[in-house]
CSV table of C-alpha atoms in Angstrom, one decimal:
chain,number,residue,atom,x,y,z
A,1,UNK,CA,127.5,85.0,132.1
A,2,UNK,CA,124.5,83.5,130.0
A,3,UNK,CA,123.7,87.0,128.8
A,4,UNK,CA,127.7,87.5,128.1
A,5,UNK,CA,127.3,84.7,125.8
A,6,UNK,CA,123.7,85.4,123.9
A,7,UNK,CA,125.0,88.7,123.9
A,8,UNK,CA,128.3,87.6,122.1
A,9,UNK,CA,126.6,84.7,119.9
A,10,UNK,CA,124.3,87.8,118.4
A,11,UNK,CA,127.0,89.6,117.4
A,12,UNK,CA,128.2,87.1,115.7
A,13,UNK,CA,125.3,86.2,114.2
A,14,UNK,CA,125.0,89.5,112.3
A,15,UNK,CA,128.7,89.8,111.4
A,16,UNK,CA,129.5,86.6,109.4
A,17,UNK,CA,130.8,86.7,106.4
A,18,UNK,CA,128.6,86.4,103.4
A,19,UNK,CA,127.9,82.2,103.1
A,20,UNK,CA,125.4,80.2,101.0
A,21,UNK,CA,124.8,76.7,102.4
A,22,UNK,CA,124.1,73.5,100.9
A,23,UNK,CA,121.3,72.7,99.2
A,24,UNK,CA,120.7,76.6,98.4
A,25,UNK,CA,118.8,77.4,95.2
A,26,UNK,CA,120.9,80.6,95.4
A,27,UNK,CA,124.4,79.2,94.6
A,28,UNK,CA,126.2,82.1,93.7
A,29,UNK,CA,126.3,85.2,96.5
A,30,UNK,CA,127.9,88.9,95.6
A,31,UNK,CA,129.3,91.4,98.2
A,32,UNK,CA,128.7,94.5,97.1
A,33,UNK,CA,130.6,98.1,98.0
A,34,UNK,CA,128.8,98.8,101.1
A,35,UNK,CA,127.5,95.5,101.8
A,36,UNK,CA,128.6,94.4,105.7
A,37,UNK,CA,130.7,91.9,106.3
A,38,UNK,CA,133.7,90.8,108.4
A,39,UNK,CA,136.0,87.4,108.7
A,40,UNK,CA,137.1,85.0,111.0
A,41,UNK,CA,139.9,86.4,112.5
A,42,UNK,CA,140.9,82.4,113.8
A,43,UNK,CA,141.3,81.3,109.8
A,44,UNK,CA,144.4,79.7,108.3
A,45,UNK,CA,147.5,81.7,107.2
A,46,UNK,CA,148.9,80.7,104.0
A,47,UNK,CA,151.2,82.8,102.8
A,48,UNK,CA,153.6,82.2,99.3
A,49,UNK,CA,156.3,84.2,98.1
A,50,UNK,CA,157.3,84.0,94.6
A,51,UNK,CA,160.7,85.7,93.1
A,52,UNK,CA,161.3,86.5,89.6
A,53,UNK,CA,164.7,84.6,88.8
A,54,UNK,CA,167.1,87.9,88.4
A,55,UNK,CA,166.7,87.7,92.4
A,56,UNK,CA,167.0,84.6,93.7
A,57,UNK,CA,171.4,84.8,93.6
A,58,UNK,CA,171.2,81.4,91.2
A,59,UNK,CA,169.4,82.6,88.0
A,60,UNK,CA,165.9,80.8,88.6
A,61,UNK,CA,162.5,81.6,89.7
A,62,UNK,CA,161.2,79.8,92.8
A,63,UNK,CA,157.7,79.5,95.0
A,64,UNK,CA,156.8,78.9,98.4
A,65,UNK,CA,154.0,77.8,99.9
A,66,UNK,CA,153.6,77.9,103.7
A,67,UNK,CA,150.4,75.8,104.0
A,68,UNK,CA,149.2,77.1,107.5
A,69,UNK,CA,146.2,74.5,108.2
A,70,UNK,CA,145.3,72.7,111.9
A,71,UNK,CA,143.7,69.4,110.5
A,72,UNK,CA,144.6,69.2,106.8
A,73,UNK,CA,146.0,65.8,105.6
A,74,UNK,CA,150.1,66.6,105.6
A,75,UNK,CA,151.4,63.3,103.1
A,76,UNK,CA,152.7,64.0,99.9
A,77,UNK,CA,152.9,61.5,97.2
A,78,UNK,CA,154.4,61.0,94.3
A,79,UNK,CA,152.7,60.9,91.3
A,80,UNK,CA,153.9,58.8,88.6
A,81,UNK,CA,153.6,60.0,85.2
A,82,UNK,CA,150.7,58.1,83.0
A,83,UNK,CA,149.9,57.0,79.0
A,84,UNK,CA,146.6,58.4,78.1
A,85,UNK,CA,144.2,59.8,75.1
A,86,UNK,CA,142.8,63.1,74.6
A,87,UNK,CA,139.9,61.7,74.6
A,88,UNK,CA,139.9,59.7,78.3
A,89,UNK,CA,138.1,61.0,80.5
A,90,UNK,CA,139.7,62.7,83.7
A,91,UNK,CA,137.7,62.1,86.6
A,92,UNK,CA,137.4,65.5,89.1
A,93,UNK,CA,136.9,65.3,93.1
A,94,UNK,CA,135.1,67.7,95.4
A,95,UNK,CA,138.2,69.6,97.4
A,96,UNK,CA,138.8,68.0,100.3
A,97,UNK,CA,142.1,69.4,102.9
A,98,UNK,CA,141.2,66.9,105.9
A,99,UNK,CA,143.0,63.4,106.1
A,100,UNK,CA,142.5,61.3,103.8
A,101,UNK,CA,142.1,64.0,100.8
A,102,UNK,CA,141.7,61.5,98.5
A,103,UNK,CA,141.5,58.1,98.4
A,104,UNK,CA,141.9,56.1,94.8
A,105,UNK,CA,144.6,54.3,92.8
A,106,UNK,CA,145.5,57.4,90.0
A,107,UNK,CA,147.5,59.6,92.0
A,108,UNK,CA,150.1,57.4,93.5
A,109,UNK,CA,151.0,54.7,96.1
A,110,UNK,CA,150.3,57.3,98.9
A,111,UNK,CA,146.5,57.3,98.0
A,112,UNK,CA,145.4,53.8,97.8
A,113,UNK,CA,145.1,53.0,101.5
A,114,UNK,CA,144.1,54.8,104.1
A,115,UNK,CA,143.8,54.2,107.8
A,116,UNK,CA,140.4,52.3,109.4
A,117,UNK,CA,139.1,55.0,111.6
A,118,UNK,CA,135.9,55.2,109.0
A,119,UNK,CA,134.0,53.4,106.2
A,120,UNK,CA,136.0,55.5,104.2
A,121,UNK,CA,135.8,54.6,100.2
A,122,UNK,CA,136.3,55.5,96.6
A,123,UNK,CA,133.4,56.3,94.6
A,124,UNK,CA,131.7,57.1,97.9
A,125,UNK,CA,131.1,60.9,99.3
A,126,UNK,CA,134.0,63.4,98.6
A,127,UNK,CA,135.8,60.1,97.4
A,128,UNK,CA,133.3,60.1,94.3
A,129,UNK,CA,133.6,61.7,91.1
A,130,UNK,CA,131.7,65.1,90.6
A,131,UNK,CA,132.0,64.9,86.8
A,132,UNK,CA,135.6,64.4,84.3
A,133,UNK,CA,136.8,66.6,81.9
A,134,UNK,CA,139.4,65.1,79.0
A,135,UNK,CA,142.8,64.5,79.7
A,136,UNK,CA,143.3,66.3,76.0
A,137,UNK,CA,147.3,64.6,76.4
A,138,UNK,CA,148.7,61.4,74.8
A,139,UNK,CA,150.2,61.3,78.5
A,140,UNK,CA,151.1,63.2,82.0
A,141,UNK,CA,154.1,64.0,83.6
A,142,UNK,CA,155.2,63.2,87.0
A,143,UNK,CA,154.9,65.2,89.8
A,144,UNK,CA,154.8,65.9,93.7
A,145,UNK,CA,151.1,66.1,94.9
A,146,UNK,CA,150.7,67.7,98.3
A,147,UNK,CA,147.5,69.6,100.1
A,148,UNK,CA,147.6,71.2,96.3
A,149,UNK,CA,149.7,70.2,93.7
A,150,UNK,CA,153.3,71.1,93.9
A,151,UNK,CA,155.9,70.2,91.2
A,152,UNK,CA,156.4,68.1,88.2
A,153,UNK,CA,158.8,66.8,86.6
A,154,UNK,CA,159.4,70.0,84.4
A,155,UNK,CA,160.2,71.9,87.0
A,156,UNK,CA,157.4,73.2,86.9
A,157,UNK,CA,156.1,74.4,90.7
A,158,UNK,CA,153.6,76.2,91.8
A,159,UNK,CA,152.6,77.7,95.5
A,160,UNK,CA,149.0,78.6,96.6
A,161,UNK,CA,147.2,81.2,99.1
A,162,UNK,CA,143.4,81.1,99.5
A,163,UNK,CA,142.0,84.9,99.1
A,164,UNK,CA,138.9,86.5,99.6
A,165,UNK,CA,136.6,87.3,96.9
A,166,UNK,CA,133.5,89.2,96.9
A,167,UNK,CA,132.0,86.2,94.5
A,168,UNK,CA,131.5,82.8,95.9
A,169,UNK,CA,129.7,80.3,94.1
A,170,UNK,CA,128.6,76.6,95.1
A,171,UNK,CA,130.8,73.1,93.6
A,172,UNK,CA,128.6,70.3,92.0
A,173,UNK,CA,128.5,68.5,95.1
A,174,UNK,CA,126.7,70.8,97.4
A,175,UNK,CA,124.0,71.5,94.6
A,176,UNK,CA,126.3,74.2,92.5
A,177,UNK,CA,127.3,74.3,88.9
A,178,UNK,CA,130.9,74.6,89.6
A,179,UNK,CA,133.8,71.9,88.8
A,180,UNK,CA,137.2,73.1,89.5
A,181,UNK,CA,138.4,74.5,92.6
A,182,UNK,CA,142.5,75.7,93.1
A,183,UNK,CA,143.7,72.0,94.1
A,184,UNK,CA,142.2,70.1,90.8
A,185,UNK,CA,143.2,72.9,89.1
A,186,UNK,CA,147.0,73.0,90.2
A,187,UNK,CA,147.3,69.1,89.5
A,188,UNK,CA,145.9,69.4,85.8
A,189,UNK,CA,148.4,71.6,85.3
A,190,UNK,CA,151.4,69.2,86.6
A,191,UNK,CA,150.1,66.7,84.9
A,192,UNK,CA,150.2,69.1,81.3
A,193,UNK,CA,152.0,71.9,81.5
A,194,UNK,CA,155.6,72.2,81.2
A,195,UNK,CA,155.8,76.3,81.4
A,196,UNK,CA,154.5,78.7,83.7
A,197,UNK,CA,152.1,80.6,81.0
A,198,UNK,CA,151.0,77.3,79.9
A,199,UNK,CA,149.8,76.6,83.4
A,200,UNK,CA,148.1,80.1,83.6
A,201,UNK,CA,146.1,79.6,80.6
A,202,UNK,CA,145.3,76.1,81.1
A,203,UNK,CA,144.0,76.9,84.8
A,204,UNK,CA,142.1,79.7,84.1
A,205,UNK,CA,140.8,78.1,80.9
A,206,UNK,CA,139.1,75.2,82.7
A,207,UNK,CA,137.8,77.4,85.2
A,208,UNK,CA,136.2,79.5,82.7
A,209,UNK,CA,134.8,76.4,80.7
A,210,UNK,CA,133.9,74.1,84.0
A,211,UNK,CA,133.4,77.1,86.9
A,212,UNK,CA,135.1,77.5,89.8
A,213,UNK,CA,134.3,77.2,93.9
A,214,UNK,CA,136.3,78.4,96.6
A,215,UNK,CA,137.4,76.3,99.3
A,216,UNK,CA,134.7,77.2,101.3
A,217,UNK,CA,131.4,78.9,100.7
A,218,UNK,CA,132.0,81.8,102.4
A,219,UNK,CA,133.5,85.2,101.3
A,220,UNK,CA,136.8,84.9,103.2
A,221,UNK,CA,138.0,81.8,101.3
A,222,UNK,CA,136.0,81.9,98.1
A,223,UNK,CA,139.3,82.9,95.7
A,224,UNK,CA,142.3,81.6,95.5
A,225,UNK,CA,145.7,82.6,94.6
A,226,UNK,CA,148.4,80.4,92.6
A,227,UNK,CA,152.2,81.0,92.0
A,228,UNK,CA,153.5,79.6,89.2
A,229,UNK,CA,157.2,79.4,88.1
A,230,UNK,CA,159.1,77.4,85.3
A,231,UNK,CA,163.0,77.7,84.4
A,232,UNK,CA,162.6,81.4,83.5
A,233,UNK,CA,159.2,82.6,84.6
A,234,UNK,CA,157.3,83.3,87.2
A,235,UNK,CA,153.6,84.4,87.5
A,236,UNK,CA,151.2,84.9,90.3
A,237,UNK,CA,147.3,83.2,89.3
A,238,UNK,CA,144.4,84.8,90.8
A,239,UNK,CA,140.9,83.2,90.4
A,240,UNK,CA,137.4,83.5,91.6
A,241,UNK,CA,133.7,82.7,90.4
A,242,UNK,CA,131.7,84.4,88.3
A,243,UNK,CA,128.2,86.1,89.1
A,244,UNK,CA,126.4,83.2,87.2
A,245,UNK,CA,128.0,80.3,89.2
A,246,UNK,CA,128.8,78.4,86.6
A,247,UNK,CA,132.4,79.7,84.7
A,248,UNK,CA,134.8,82.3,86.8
A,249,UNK,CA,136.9,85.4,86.7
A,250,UNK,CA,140.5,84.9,86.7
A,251,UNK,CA,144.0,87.4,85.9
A,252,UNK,CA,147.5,86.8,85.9
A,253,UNK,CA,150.9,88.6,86.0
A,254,UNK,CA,154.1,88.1,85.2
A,255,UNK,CA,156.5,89.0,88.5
A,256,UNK,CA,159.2,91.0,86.9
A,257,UNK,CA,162.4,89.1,86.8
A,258,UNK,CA,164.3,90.8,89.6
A,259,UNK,CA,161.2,91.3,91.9
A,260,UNK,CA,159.7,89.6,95.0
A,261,UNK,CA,155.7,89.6,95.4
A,262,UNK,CA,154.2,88.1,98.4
A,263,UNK,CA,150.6,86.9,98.9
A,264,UNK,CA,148.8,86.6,102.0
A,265,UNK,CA,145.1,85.6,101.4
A,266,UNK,CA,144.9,88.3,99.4
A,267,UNK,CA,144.7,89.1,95.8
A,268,UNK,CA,147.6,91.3,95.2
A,269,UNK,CA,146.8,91.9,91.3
A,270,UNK,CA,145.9,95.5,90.7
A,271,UNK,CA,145.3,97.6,87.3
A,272,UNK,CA,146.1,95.7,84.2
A,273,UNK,CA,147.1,98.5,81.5
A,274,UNK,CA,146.2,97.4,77.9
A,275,UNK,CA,149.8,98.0,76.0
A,276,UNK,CA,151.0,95.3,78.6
A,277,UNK,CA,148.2,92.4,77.9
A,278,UNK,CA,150.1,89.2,77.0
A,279,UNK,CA,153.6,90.1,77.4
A,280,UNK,CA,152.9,90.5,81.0
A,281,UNK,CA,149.4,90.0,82.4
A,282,UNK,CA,146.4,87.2,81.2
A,283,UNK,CA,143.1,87.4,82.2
A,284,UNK,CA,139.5,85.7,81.5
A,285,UNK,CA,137.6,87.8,78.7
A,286,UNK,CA,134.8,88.7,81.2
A,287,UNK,CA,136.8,90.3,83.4
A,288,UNK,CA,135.1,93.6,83.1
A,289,UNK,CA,131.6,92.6,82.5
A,290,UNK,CA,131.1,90.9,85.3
A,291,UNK,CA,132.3,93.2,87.2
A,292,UNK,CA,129.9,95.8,86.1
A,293,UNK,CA,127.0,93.7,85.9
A,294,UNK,CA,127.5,92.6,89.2
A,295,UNK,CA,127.6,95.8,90.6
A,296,UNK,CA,131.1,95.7,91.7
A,297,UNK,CA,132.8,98.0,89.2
A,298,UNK,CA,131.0,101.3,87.3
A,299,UNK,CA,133.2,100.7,84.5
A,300,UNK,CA,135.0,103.9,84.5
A,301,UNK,CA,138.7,104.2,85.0
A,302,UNK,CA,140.6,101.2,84.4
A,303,UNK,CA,139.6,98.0,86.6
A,304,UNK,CA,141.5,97.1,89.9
A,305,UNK,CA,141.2,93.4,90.3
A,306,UNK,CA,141.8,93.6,93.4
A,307,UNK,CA,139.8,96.5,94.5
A,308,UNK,CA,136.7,95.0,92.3
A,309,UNK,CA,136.9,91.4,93.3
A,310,UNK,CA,138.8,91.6,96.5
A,311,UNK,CA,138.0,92.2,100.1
A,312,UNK,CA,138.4,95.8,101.5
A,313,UNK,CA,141.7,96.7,103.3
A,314,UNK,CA,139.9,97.2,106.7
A,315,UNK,CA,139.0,93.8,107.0
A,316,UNK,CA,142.4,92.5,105.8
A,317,UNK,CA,145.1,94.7,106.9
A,318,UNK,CA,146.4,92.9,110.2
A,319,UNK,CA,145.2,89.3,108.5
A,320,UNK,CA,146.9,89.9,105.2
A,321,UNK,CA,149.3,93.0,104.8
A,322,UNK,CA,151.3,92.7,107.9
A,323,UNK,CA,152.4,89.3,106.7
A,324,UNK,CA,153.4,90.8,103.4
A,325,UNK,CA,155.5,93.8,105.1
A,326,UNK,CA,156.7,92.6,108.6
């Protein structure tokens, strides 16, 4: 039995998914075609499904989220909406899922107490700021913050999915560069935005200008994908790091308005052909360099997000695409 178990802990040893720890001077890491790897096969499920509003029966768009998590923290709260300057400054939190996510006065009721189990406090450990970026509003809107932020008082909603990404880079807290990871990202948005594209841009905008981290550091869960629907749109957001660890690599499309996409820790964003660019895809402006620097992409052909950025079917197909089809 002890050799069963070396035996096994070897194994896994040399078949974890790509991971930089804490504290690494090498905050960014890069799967490359051909570099080994394999995931968890015991990792959350979150699956959304987003429908363009010719196919829901009543004329809207809608989201889901399905937030498939063993020891996340499972209150929502509402947010009220706030008077503020463009100039205040917003403070930003290292993502936390486990109870309590947060713990402060500016984002609700819900959030300002918190059971005694631990010396648990703002300002101290994932409770402190990492660093603020401006509000750049006169003042927010109101919405429904859950393990990510979920709708607003626009009607604005949006649904997430963690992916896999071949780029994972490290947050500010750990000893990284980056700022913004899919949960900060989804509540500035709620907070702003009152559209679907304005949500897209913004989100991808402050990951570009502040970079992005996964919600882990390792391969499996370093991108993340957001559905985003208004009154009449719907779009799916996908977003990863960049190969310098401190901006990120990010693409959306518009879901057509009588079609159904489904994502399942997966990027599901494919070729983006240039006659459609901003009538119905947006994506960062490095899209395509960093994917040849990196080595990911030989820049002929026209780019497959996911293909170039994403994990390889092998790895994925019972994980991912038997959700999406059974």
């Amino acid at each position: 039995m002890q050799r069963l178990i070396a035996a096994l802990l070897l194994a896994a040893t040399h078949c974890q998914a790509s991971i930089i720890k804490p504290g690494d001077k090498k905050y960014v890491s890069i799967i490359r075609p051909g570099d080994k790897y394999s995931l968890d096969p015991s990792r959350d499920q979150c699956t959304t499904i987003i429908v363009g509003k010719d196919a829901t029966g009543d004329g809207g768009p809608l989201t889901s989220h399905t937030n498939d998590c063993n020891a996340c923290d499972f209150r929502l709260s509402k947010v009220p909406s706030k008077k503020t300057s463009k100039d205040e400054k917003r403070d930003i939190y290292r993502y936390r899922a486990e109870y309590p996510r947060y713990l402060g006065t500016d984002k609700g009721k819900t959030y300002e107490q918190v059971k005694k189990y631990y010396d648990w406090k703002h300002g101290k450990g994932d409770f402190k700021s990492m660093g603020t970026v401006p509000y750049d509003t006169d003042s927010t809107y109101a919405f429904i913050d859950g393990a990510y932020g979920m709708m607003n008082n626009q009607d604005l909603a949006i649904g997430e999915s963690t992916c896999g990404a071949r780029i994972t880079a490290l947050p500010v807290s750990e000893g990284g560069q980056a700022l913004m990871d899919a949960r900060e990202l989804s509540l500035i948005a709620l907070e702003r935005c009152a559209t679907a594209r304005c949500a897209v841009e913004l989100m991808g905008g402050l990951a570009e200008a502040h970079g992005f981290y996964g919600a882990d550091a390792t391969a499996g869960e370093a991108g993340e994908a957001l559905t985003v629907v208004d009154r009449e749109e719907a779009w799916v957001f996908h977003v990863l790091a960049d190969d310098t660890g401190t901006s990120a690599v990010w693409a959306a499309r518009k879901v057509p308005d009588a079609h159904v996409a489904v994502v399942a820790n997966q990027f599901v964003i494919t070729t983006l052909p240039p006659e459609e660019q901003g009538s119905q895809w947006l994506a960062s402006a490095n899209v395509k360099d960093v994917a040849t620097r990196s080595g990911l992409w030989d820049g002929s052909g026209q780019l497959n997000f996911l293909e170039v950025y994403g994990l390889s079917h092998p790895h994925l197909s019972t994980y991912s695409t038997r959700r999406v089809w059974r």
